[in-house]
PDB file of C-alpha atoms in Angstrom:
ATOM      1  CA  UNK I   1     124.728  97.253 114.962  1.00 91.00           C
ATOM      2  CA  UNK I   2     126.128  93.905 113.896  1.00 96.00           C
ATOM      3  CA  UNK I   3     127.481  93.685 110.335  1.00 98.00           C
ATOM      4  CA  UNK I   4     125.332  92.858 107.342  1.00 98.00           C
ATOM      5  CA  UNK I   5     126.406  89.812 105.361  1.00 98.00           C
ATOM      6  CA  UNK I   6     126.417  90.269 101.581  1.00 98.00           C
ATOM      7  CA  UNK I   7     126.296  87.032  99.597  1.00 98.00           C
ATOM      8  CA  UNK I   8     127.719  87.317  96.076  1.00 97.00           C
ATOM      9  CA  UNK I   9     127.455  84.777  93.273  1.00 95.00           C
ATOM     10  CA  UNK I  10     129.776  86.173  90.588  1.00 94.00           C
ATOM     11  CA  UNK I  11     132.701  88.588  90.532  1.00 93.00           C
ATOM     12  CA  UNK I  12     131.017  90.519  87.729  1.00 93.00           C
ATOM     13  CA  UNK I  13     127.907  91.117  89.858  1.00 95.00           C
ATOM     14  CA  UNK I  14     129.289  92.836  92.968  1.00 96.00           C
ATOM     15  CA  UNK I  15     127.238  94.878  95.465  1.00 98.00           C
ATOM     16  CA  UNK I  16     128.309  98.025  93.611  1.00 98.00           C
ATOM     17  CA  UNK I  17     126.485 101.103  94.870  1.00 99.00           C
ATOM     18  CA  UNK I  18     125.147  99.182  97.882  1.00 99.00           C
ATOM     19  CA  UNK I  19     128.662  99.222  99.379  1.00 98.00           C
ATOM     20  CA  UNK I  20     128.889 102.964  98.723  1.00 98.00           C
ATOM     21  CA  UNK I  21     125.584 103.381 100.548  1.00 98.00           C
ATOM     22  CA  UNK I  22     126.791 101.338 103.526  1.00 98.00           C
ATOM     23  CA  UNK I  23     130.150 103.133 103.639  1.00 98.00           C
ATOM     24  CA  UNK I  24     128.486 106.568 103.695  1.00 97.00           C
ATOM     25  CA  UNK I  25     126.430 105.500 106.697  1.00 97.00           C
ATOM     26  CA  UNK I  26     129.265 103.712 108.515  1.00 97.00           C
ATOM     27  CA  UNK I  27     127.415 100.398 108.318  1.00 97.00           C
ATOM     28  CA  UNK I  28     129.754  97.435 108.537  1.00 98.00           C
ATOM     29  CA  UNK I  29     129.352  94.542 106.134  1.00 98.00           C
ATOM     30  CA  UNK I  30     131.042  91.284 105.195  1.00 97.00           C
ATOM     31  CA  UNK I  31     131.135  89.923 101.646  1.00 96.00           C
ATOM     32  CA  UNK I  32     131.020  86.177 101.018  1.00 95.00           C
ATOM     33  CA  UNK I  33     131.048  84.297  97.716  1.00 93.00           C
ATOM     34  CA  UNK I  34     128.388  81.579  97.747  1.00 92.00           C
ATOM     35  CA  UNK I  35     130.126  79.416  95.167  1.00 86.00           C
ATOM     36  CA  UNK I  36     133.076  78.980  97.554  1.00 85.00           C
ATOM     37  CA  UNK I  37     130.646  76.817  99.562  1.00 77.00           C
ATOM     38  CA  UNK I  38     131.498  78.513 102.884  1.00 84.00           C
ATOM     39  CA  UNK I  39     128.118  80.168 103.373  1.00 91.00           C
ATOM     40  CA  UNK I  40     127.141  77.649 106.052  1.00 86.00           C
ATOM     41  CA  UNK I  41     129.958  79.031 108.215  1.00 90.00           C
ATOM     42  CA  UNK I  42     128.114  82.351 108.654  1.00 94.00           C
ATOM     43  CA  UNK I  43     126.820  82.657 112.223  1.00 96.00           C
ATOM     44  CA  UNK I  44     123.304  84.092 112.068  1.00 96.00           C
ATOM     45  CA  UNK I  45     123.669  85.331 115.648  1.00 96.00           C
ATOM     46  CA  UNK I  46     126.571  87.556 114.593  1.00 97.00           C
ATOM     47  CA  UNK I  47     124.901  89.467 111.752  1.00 97.00           C
ATOM     48  CA  UNK I  48     122.023  91.932 111.583  1.00 97.00           C
ATOM     49  CA  UNK I  49     120.861  91.097 108.059  1.00 98.00           C
ATOM     50  CA  UNK I  50     121.586  89.308 104.794  1.00 98.00           C
ATOM     51  CA  UNK I  51     121.763  90.567 101.215  1.00 99.00           C
ATOM     52  CA  UNK I  52     121.778  88.103  98.310  1.00 98.00           C
ATOM     53  CA  UNK I  53     123.138  89.571  95.085  1.00 98.00           C
ATOM     54  CA  UNK I  54     122.584  88.542  91.478  1.00 96.00           C
ATOM     55  CA  UNK I  55     124.430  86.050  89.321  1.00 94.00           C
ATOM     56  CA  UNK I  56     124.384  84.441  85.857  1.00 92.00           C
ATOM     57  CA  UNK I  57     122.474  81.383  87.050  1.00 92.00           C
ATOM     58  CA  UNK I  58     118.992  79.948  87.297  1.00 93.00           C
ATOM     59  CA  UNK I  59     117.670  78.552  90.564  1.00 93.00           C
ATOM     60  CA  UNK I  60     116.524  75.557  88.504  1.00 92.00           C
ATOM     61  CA  UNK I  61     120.116  74.684  87.586  1.00 89.00           C
ATOM     62  CA  UNK I  62     122.114  72.210  89.639  1.00 85.00           C
ATOM     63  CA  UNK I  63     125.328  73.525  91.159  1.00 86.00           C
ATOM     64  CA  UNK I  64     127.385  71.961  93.993  1.00 85.00           C
ATOM     65  CA  UNK I  65     126.851  75.007  96.230  1.00 89.00           C
ATOM     66  CA  UNK I  66     123.188  75.555  95.455  1.00 91.00           C
ATOM     67  CA  UNK I  67     121.501  73.307  98.017  1.00 91.00           C
ATOM     68  CA  UNK I  68     123.823  74.560 100.751  1.00 93.00           C
ATOM     69  CA  UNK I  69     122.710  78.110 100.037  1.00 95.00           C
ATOM     70  CA  UNK I  70     119.034  77.137  99.917  1.00 95.00           C
ATOM     71  CA  UNK I  71     119.326  75.451 103.313  1.00 95.00           C
ATOM     72  CA  UNK I  72     121.061  78.551 104.660  1.00 96.00           C
ATOM     73  CA  UNK I  73     118.279  80.827 103.377  1.00 97.00           C
ATOM     74  CA  UNK I  74     115.595  78.614 104.915  1.00 97.00           C
ATOM     75  CA  UNK I  75     117.456  78.712 108.226  1.00 97.00           C
ATOM     76  CA  UNK I  76     117.644  82.518 108.035  1.00 98.00           C
ATOM     77  CA  UNK I  77     113.887  82.660 107.370  1.00 98.00           C
ATOM     78  CA  UNK I  78     113.222  80.413 110.370  1.00 97.00           C
ATOM     79  CA  UNK I  79     115.414  82.688 112.515  1.00 96.00           C
ATOM     80  CA  UNK I  80     113.612  85.877 111.383  1.00 96.00           C
ATOM     81  CA  UNK I  81     116.742  87.396 109.828  1.00 97.00           C
ATOM     82  CA  UNK I  82     116.035  90.504 107.711  1.00 98.00           C
ATOM     83  CA  UNK I  83     116.976  89.798 104.098  1.00 98.00           C
ATOM     84  CA  UNK I  84     117.169  91.576 100.778  1.00 99.00           C
ATOM     85  CA  UNK I  85     117.413  89.746  97.463  1.00 98.00           C
ATOM     86  CA  UNK I  86     118.486  91.200  94.115  1.00 98.00           C
ATOM     87  CA  UNK I  87     117.641  89.480  90.801  1.00 97.00           C
ATOM     88  CA  UNK I  88     119.042  85.934  91.177  1.00 97.00           C
ATOM     89  CA  UNK I  89     119.157  86.556  94.933  1.00 98.00           C
ATOM     90  CA  UNK I  90     115.452  87.442  94.863  1.00 98.00           C
ATOM     91  CA  UNK I  91     114.746  84.243  92.936  1.00 97.00           C
ATOM     92  CA  UNK I  92     116.640  82.172  95.513  1.00 97.00           C
ATOM     93  CA  UNK I  93     114.630  83.669  98.365  1.00 98.00           C
ATOM     94  CA  UNK I  94     111.392  83.231  96.414  1.00 98.00           C
ATOM     95  CA  UNK I  95     112.074  79.549  95.879  1.00 97.00           C
ATOM     96  CA  UNK I  96     112.928  79.116  99.569  1.00 97.00           C
ATOM     97  CA  UNK I  97     109.559  80.710 100.406  1.00 98.00           C
ATOM     98  CA  UNK I  98     107.737  78.210  98.204  1.00 97.00           C
ATOM     99  CA  UNK I  99     107.225  80.362  95.113  1.00 98.00           C
ATOM    100  CA  UNK I 100     107.783  79.162  91.562  1.00 97.00           C
ATOM    101  CA  UNK I 101     110.776  80.426  89.612  1.00 97.00           C
ATOM    102  CA  UNK I 102     110.618  79.842  85.872  1.00 95.00           C
ATOM    103  CA  UNK I 103     111.820  81.188  82.553  1.00 90.00           C
ATOM    104  CA  UNK I 104     110.061  84.420  81.661  1.00 91.00           C
ATOM    105  CA  UNK I 105     108.286  84.856  78.346  1.00 87.00           C
ATOM    106  CA  UNK I 106     111.098  87.194  77.278  1.00 88.00           C
ATOM    107  CA  UNK I 107     114.294  88.769  78.563  1.00 90.00           C
ATOM    108  CA  UNK I 108     114.402  92.217  80.110  1.00 94.00           C
ATOM    109  CA  UNK I 109     117.655  94.079  79.508  1.00 95.00           C
ATOM    110  CA  UNK I 110     118.245  97.761  80.097  1.00 96.00           C
ATOM    111  CA  UNK I 111     116.245 100.570  81.654  1.00 97.00           C
ATOM    112  CA  UNK I 112     112.617  99.773  82.429  1.00 96.00           C
ATOM    113  CA  UNK I 113     109.917 101.504  84.431  1.00 96.00           C
ATOM    114  CA  UNK I 114     108.899  99.947  87.739  1.00 96.00           C
ATOM    115  CA  UNK I 115     105.439 100.702  89.127  1.00 95.00           C
ATOM    116  CA  UNK I 116     105.173 101.081  92.911  1.00 94.00           C
ATOM    117  CA  UNK I 117     102.125  99.903  94.886  1.00 90.00           C
ATOM    118  CA  UNK I 118     102.295 100.576  98.633  1.00 86.00           C
ATOM    119  CA  UNK I 119      98.534 100.380  99.228  1.00 86.00           C
ATOM    120  CA  UNK I 120      98.777  97.125 101.183  1.00 84.00           C
ATOM    121  CA  UNK I 121     101.653  98.184 103.412  1.00 83.00           C
ATOM    122  CA  UNK I 122     100.956  98.988 107.054  1.00 75.00           C
ATOM    123  CA  UNK I 123     101.400 102.647 107.954  1.00 56.00           C
ATOM    124  CA  UNK I 124     104.567 101.827 109.879  1.00 53.00           C
ATOM    125  CA  UNK I 125     106.022 100.355 106.696  1.00 65.00           C
ATOM    126  CA  UNK I 126     105.546 103.477 104.578  1.00 73.00           C
ATOM    127  CA  UNK I 127     107.885 103.554 101.595  1.00 82.00           C
ATOM    128  CA  UNK I 128     108.489 107.104 100.386  1.00 83.00           C
ATOM    129  CA  UNK I 129     108.642 106.635  96.607  1.00 90.00           C
ATOM    130  CA  UNK I 130     106.914 108.080  93.582  1.00 90.00           C
ATOM    131  CA  UNK I 131     104.324 105.982  91.762  1.00 92.00           C
ATOM    132  CA  UNK I 132     107.031 104.691  89.420  1.00 95.00           C
ATOM    133  CA  UNK I 133     110.745 104.886  88.724  1.00 96.00           C
ATOM    134  CA  UNK I 134     113.257 103.688  86.146  1.00 97.00           C
ATOM    135  CA  UNK I 135     115.476 100.764  87.134  1.00 98.00           C
ATOM    136  CA  UNK I 136     118.084  98.590  85.464  1.00 98.00           C
ATOM    137  CA  UNK I 137     117.067  95.071  84.441  1.00 96.00           C
ATOM    138  CA  UNK I 138     119.007  92.076  83.151  1.00 95.00           C
ATOM    139  CA  UNK I 139     117.214  88.778  83.591  1.00 93.00           C
ATOM    140  CA  UNK I 140     115.440  85.956  81.806  1.00 92.00           C
ATOM    141  CA  UNK I 141     113.710  84.224  84.752  1.00 95.00           C
ATOM    142  CA  UNK I 142     110.797  85.412  86.869  1.00 95.00           C
ATOM    143  CA  UNK I 143     109.131  84.399  90.139  1.00 96.00           C
ATOM    144  CA  UNK I 144     105.610  84.099  91.466  1.00 96.00           C
ATOM    145  CA  UNK I 145     104.661  85.928  94.667  1.00 97.00           C
ATOM    146  CA  UNK I 146     105.016  83.669  97.735  1.00 97.00           C
ATOM    147  CA  UNK I 147     101.945  83.095  99.869  1.00 97.00           C
ATOM    148  CA  UNK I 148     101.713  85.803 102.520  1.00 96.00           C
ATOM    149  CA  UNK I 149     103.971  88.260 100.683  1.00 96.00           C
ATOM    150  CA  UNK I 150     102.918  91.785  99.697  1.00 95.00           C
ATOM    151  CA  UNK I 151     103.625  92.708  96.054  1.00 95.00           C
ATOM    152  CA  UNK I 152     105.205  96.167  95.900  1.00 95.00           C
ATOM    153  CA  UNK I 153     107.025  96.485  92.586  1.00 96.00           C
ATOM    154  CA  UNK I 154     105.403  95.718  89.241  1.00 95.00           C
ATOM    155  CA  UNK I 155     106.915  95.752  85.788  1.00 93.00           C
ATOM    156  CA  UNK I 156     105.686  97.736  82.817  1.00 80.00           C
ATOM    157  CA  UNK I 157     107.312  95.558  80.168  1.00 71.00           C
ATOM    158  CA  UNK I 158     105.233  92.411  80.467  1.00 75.00           C
ATOM    159  CA  UNK I 159     106.994  90.783  83.445  1.00 87.00           C
ATOM    160  CA  UNK I 160     104.699  91.847  86.253  1.00 90.00           C
ATOM    161  CA  UNK I 161     106.321  90.514  89.420  1.00 96.00           C
ATOM    162  CA  UNK I 162     109.313  92.714  90.184  1.00 95.00           C
ATOM    163  CA  UNK I 163     109.458  92.608  93.971  1.00 97.00           C
ATOM    164  CA  UNK I 164     107.620  92.037  97.229  1.00 97.00           C
ATOM    165  CA  UNK I 165     107.854  92.314 100.992  1.00 96.00           C
ATOM    166  CA  UNK I 166     107.561  89.221 103.168  1.00 96.00           C
ATOM    167  CA  UNK I 167     107.836  90.204 106.823  1.00 94.00           C
ATOM    168  CA  UNK I 168     111.402  91.640 106.937  1.00 95.00           C
ATOM    169  CA  UNK I 169     112.385  90.180 103.578  1.00 98.00           C
ATOM    170  CA  UNK I 170     112.543  92.497 100.561  1.00 97.00           C
ATOM    171  CA  UNK I 171     113.057  91.164  97.045  1.00 98.00           C
ATOM    172  CA  UNK I 172     113.731  93.041  93.823  1.00 98.00           C
ATOM    173  CA  UNK I 173     114.068  91.558  90.346  1.00 97.00           C
ATOM    174  CA  UNK I 174     115.775  94.752  89.173  1.00 98.00           C
ATOM    175  CA  UNK I 175     119.190  96.218  90.003  1.00 98.00           C
ATOM    176  CA  UNK I 176     119.584  99.356  92.132  1.00 99.00           C
ATOM    177  CA  UNK I 177     123.272  98.703  92.742  1.00 99.00           C
ATOM    178  CA  UNK I 178     124.488  99.427  89.216  1.00 99.00           C
ATOM    179  CA  UNK I 179     127.542 101.622  88.667  1.00 99.00           C
ATOM    180  CA  UNK I 180     128.993 102.958  85.429  1.00 98.00           C
ATOM    181  CA  UNK I 181     131.723 100.309  85.516  1.00 98.00           C
ATOM    182  CA  UNK I 182     129.189  97.516  86.023  1.00 98.00           C
ATOM    183  CA  UNK I 183     127.014  98.677  83.116  1.00 98.00           C
ATOM    184  CA  UNK I 184     129.922  98.741  80.652  1.00 98.00           C
ATOM    185  CA  UNK I 185     131.352  95.497  82.024  1.00 97.00           C
ATOM    186  CA  UNK I 186     128.077  93.622  81.525  1.00 97.00           C
ATOM    187  CA  UNK I 187     127.648  95.009  78.017  1.00 96.00           C
ATOM    188  CA  UNK I 188     131.101  93.751  77.065  1.00 96.00           C
ATOM    189  CA  UNK I 189     130.886  90.477  78.960  1.00 95.00           C
ATOM    190  CA  UNK I 190     127.481  89.418  77.626  1.00 92.00           C
ATOM    191  CA  UNK I 191     127.549  91.033  74.179  1.00 88.00           C
ATOM    192  CA  UNK I 192     127.650  87.679  72.377  1.00 88.00           C
ATOM    193  CA  UNK I 193     124.627  86.229  74.183  1.00 85.00           C
ATOM    194  CA  UNK I 194     122.288  89.220  74.126  1.00 84.00           C
ATOM    195  CA  UNK I 195     119.177  88.828  71.986  1.00 85.00           C
ATOM    196  CA  UNK I 196     118.393  91.370  69.306  1.00 89.00           C
ATOM    197  CA  UNK I 197     117.002  94.693  70.552  1.00 91.00           C
ATOM    198  CA  UNK I 198     113.247  94.671  71.106  1.00 91.00           C
ATOM    199  CA  UNK I 199     110.612  96.363  73.245  1.00 90.00           C
ATOM    200  CA  UNK I 200     112.160  94.745  76.329  1.00 91.00           C
ATOM    201  CA  UNK I 201     115.819  94.358  75.316  1.00 93.00           C
ATOM    202  CA  UNK I 202     117.735  97.579  74.736  1.00 95.00           C
ATOM    203  CA  UNK I 203     120.838  98.006  72.618  1.00 95.00           C
ATOM    204  CA  UNK I 204     124.148  99.091  74.129  1.00 95.00           C
ATOM    205  CA  UNK I 205     123.544 102.559  72.708  1.00 96.00           C
ATOM    206  CA  UNK I 206     120.140 102.801  74.368  1.00 97.00           C
ATOM    207  CA  UNK I 207     121.483 101.516  77.684  1.00 97.00           C
ATOM    208  CA  UNK I 208     124.357 104.000  77.835  1.00 98.00           C
ATOM    209  CA  UNK I 209     122.320 107.006  76.687  1.00 98.00           C
ATOM    210  CA  UNK I 210     122.180 109.612  79.496  1.00 98.00           C
ATOM    211  CA  UNK I 211     123.920 107.071  81.713  1.00 98.00           C
ATOM    212  CA  UNK I 212     125.203 109.529  84.326  1.00 98.00           C
ATOM    213  CA  UNK I 213     121.752 111.032  84.778  1.00 98.00           C
ATOM    214  CA  UNK I 214     120.082 107.640  84.937  1.00 99.00           C
ATOM    215  CA  UNK I 215     122.534 106.304  87.503  1.00 99.00           C
ATOM    216  CA  UNK I 216     122.098 109.402  89.654  1.00 99.00           C
ATOM    217  CA  UNK I 217     118.320 108.924  89.600  1.00 98.00           C
ATOM    218  CA  UNK I 218     118.716 105.201  90.248  1.00 99.00           C
ATOM    219  CA  UNK I 219     120.862 105.816  93.315  1.00 99.00           C
ATOM    220  CA  UNK I 220     118.362 108.341  94.667  1.00 98.00           C
ATOM    221  CA  UNK I 221     115.730 105.602  94.526  1.00 98.00           C
ATOM    222  CA  UNK I 222     118.222 103.107  95.964  1.00 98.00           C
ATOM    223  CA  UNK I 223     118.854 105.344  98.980  1.00 97.00           C
ATOM    224  CA  UNK I 224     115.138 105.414  99.793  1.00 96.00           C
ATOM    225  CA  UNK I 225     114.628 101.676  99.370  1.00 96.00           C
ATOM    226  CA  UNK I 226     117.806 100.775 101.272  1.00 97.00           C
ATOM    227  CA  UNK I 227     116.807 103.195 104.065  1.00 95.00           C
ATOM    228  CA  UNK I 228     113.425 101.506 104.231  1.00 94.00           C
ATOM    229  CA  UNK I 229     114.908  98.025 104.456  1.00 95.00           C
ATOM    230  CA  UNK I 230     117.413  99.145 107.090  1.00 95.00           C
ATOM    231  CA  UNK I 231     114.548 100.421 109.230  1.00 91.00           C
ATOM    232  CA  UNK I 232     113.407  96.783 109.401  1.00 90.00           C
ATOM    233  CA  UNK I 233     116.926  95.555 110.118  1.00 91.00           C
ATOM    234  CA  UNK I 234     117.196  97.924 113.070  1.00 80.00           C
ATOM    235  CA  UNK I 235     113.929  96.826 114.712  1.00 68.00           C
TER     236      UNK I 235
END
């Protein structure tokens, strides 16, 4: 199996548990930072899939590296490359697929329940998950569902669109890759720009409550979703 290329957008938003998952399964991967503007050097014939991680940006901002990455994503779509997008990465893919990405009505920060709907998936695409699970959120933008995509993940906190499947492309607005270090790092890094706690924004105390248990449950869900995506990569 050729390596999977992981595209990062900020040092503080690494692949985290995703790398642990790959390492446990002896899956090779290559990490690239999109803002270094070298993403166009990736040879699509030499990778088996692409993962686009999160970042403290909006796809509606203007950055020197942004259009290069959008062109790269469109090329990967045209070449039928399996992809997975996380948060900002999901928004990038959504925009490349023609969806709208806009500011959400409110931020989502902390642990929120994600509802799973697999009713429209073909039998060969069966995703073995419970009807809902708790995932980590930290975002203020949202996306519409691209034409032809199958909505799979729905939010329970007012932001409905949380993820979809488009052919071999899986997007998730939430974060499965969180580690203990990442949680505490984000809380410290963004403490001065967090809104006041609300129904959709949790305090640091709420976020870190039962953290070990929550991360263990999160990674159990991550294993199932990553396994599912890899089954598409290996086709």
